[in-house]
Coordinates of C-alpha atoms in Angstrom, one line a residue:
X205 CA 91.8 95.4 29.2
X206 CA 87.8 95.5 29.4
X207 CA 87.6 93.5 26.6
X208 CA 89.7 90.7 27.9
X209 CA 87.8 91.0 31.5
X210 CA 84.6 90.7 29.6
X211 CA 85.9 87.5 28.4
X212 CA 87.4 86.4 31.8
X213 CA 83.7 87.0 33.2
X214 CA 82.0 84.8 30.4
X215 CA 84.6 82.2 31.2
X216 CA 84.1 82.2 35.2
X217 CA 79.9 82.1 34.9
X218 CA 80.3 79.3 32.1
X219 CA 82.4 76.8 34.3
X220 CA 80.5 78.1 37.5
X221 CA 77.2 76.9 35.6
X222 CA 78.6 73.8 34.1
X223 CA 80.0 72.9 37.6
X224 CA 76.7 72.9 39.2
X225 CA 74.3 71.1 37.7
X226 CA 70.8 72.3 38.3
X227 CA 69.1 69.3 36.8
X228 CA 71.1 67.2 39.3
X229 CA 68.8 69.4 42.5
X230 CA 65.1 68.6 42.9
X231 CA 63.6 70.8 40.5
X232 CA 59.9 71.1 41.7
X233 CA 58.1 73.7 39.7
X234 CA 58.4 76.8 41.3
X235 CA 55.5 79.2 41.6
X236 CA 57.4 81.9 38.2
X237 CA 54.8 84.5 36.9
X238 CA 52.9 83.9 34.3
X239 CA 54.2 80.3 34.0
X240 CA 51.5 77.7 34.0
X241 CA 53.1 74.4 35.4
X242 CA 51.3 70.7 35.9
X243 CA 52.7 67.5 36.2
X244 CA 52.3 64.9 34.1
X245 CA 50.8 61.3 34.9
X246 CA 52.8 60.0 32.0
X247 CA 56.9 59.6 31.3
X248 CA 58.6 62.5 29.1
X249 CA 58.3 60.9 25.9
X250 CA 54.6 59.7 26.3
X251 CA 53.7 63.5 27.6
X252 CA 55.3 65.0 24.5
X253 CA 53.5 62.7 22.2
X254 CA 50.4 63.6 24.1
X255 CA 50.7 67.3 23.8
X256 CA 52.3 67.1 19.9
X257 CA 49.0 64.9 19.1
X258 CA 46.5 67.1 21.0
X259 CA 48.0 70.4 19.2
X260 CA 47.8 68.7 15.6
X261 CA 44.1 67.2 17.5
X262 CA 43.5 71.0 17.2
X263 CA 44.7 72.0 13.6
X264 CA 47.6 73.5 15.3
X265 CA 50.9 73.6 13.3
X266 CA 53.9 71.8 14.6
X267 CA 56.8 73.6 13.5
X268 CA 59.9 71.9 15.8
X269 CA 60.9 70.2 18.7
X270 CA 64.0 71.3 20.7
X271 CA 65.5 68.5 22.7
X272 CA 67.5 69.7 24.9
X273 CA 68.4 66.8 26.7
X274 CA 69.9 65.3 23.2
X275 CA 72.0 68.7 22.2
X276 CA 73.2 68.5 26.2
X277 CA 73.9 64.7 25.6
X278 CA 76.0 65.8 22.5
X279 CA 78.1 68.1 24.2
X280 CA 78.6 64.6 27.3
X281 CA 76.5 66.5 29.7
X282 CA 73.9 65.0 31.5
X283 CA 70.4 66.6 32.1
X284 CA 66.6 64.7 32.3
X285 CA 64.5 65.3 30.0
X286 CA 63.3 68.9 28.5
X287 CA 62.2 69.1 25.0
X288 CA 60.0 72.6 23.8
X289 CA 57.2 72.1 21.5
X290 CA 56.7 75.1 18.9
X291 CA 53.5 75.1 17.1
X292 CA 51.3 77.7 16.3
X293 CA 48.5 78.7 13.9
X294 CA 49.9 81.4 11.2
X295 CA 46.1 82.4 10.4
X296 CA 45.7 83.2 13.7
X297 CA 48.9 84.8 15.3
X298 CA 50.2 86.7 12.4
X299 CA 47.1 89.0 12.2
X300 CA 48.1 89.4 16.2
X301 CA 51.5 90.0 15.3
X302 CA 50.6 92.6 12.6
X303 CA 48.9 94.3 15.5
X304 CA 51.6 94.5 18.0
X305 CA 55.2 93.2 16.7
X306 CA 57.1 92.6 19.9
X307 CA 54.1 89.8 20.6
X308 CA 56.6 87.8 18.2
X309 CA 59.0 87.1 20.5
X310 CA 56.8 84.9 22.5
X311 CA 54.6 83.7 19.2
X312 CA 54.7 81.0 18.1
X313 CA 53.4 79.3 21.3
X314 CA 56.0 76.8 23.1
X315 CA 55.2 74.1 25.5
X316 CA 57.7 72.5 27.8
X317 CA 58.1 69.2 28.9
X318 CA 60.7 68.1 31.5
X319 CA 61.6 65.9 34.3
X320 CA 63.1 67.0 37.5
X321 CA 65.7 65.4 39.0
X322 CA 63.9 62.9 40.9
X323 CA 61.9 61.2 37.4
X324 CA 58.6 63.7 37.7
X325 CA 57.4 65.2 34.0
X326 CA 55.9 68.3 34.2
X327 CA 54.6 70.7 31.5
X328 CA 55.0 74.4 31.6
X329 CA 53.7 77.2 29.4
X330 CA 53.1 80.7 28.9
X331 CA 49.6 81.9 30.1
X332 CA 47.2 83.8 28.0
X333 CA 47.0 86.8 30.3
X334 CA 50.6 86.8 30.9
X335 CA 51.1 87.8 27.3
X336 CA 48.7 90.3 27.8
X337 CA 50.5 92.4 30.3
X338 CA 53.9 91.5 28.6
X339 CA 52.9 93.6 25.7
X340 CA 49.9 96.2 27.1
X341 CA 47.2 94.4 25.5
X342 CA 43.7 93.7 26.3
X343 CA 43.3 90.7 27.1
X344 CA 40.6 89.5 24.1
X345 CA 43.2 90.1 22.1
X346 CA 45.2 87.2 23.7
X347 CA 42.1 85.0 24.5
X348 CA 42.8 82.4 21.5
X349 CA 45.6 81.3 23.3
X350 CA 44.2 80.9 26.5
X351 CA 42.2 77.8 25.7
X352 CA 45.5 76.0 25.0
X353 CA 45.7 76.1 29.2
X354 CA 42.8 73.1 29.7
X355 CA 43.8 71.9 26.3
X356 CA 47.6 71.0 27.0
X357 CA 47.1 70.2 30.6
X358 CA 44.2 68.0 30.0
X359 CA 46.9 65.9 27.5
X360 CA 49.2 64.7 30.1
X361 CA 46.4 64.3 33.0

C-alpha cells in the first residue's frame, strides 16, 4: 500500500510540474544564496561561446556541456535556453578534494547560461565563499575559484 502511494505521489508532482511550465513565467534571477547571477549583453549561444572560450582563455578544462533545452526538446517540451558548462582544473581541485571529499559534489565548477521567458540570458554560478561555508572551510582554501566571479561575468558583459 505505501509502496503504491509512493508511486501515486511521484506520479501527481510529475504531471503537476509538467503542467506548469516555469520557463513559460518571467524568470528574473532571484536574489538565491550563494548564487552569483548577471545578465548577459549577448544571446544564449554567443554567451556560452563566450564563457567556454574565456575558461579554455584560462587553461581551464572543458569537460561537457548539458543542454538542457535540447534533452527537453527530445522529450517535445518546450523550455528557452539553459545549458551548464563543466570545466575545471584537475591539478587544482583534486588536491582540494583530497582535503575535504564532500567539496566534490560541487567540483568541478559549473556555469549556467539561460534565458528567461521573456529572451534575457543570464549567467549564474556558484560563489567562492559559498563553497566555503557549504563545507566548513576557510575560505583561502576556496579562493582559486573565486576569481572565476570577474572572469565569467566579464565574458558576457
Amino acid at each position: 500500500m505505501l509502496k503504491h502511494l509512493g508511486f501515486t505521489s511521484l506520479a501527481l508532482c510529475l504531471s503537476m510540474a509538467a503542467a506548469s511550465p516555469a520557463w513559460a513565467v518571467d524568470a528574473q534571477p532571484a536574489q538565491v544564496d550563494g548564487l552569483l547571477t548577471v545578465k548577459s549583453a549577448y544571446s544564449a549561444p554567443e554567451s556560452l561561446k563566450r564563457v567556454e572560450d574565456a575558461l579554455k582563455a584560462k587553461g581551464l578544462t572543458i569537460f561537457t556541456v548539458i543542454d538542457h533545452q535540447k534533452a527537453a526538446q527530445e522529450q517535445q517540451l518546450d523550455m528557452p535556453a539553459a545549458s551548464v558548462i563543466v570545466f575545471g582544473n584537475p591539478k587544482l581541485g583534486t588536491p582540494m578534494m583530497v582535503q575535504t571529499p564532500t567539496l566534490a559534489i560541487d567540483l568541478p565548477s559549473k556555469v549556467l547560461v539561460w534565458e528567461d521567458g521573456k529572451g534575457n540570458v543570464f549567467v549564474s554560478m556558484n560563489t567562492a565563499a559559498y563553497m566555503a561555508k557549504r563545507h566548513h572551510l576557510p575560505e583561502s582554501v576556496t579562493a582559486p575559484l573565486a576569481g572565476l566571479e570577474k572572469l565569467v561575468p566579464a565574458a558576457v558583459q
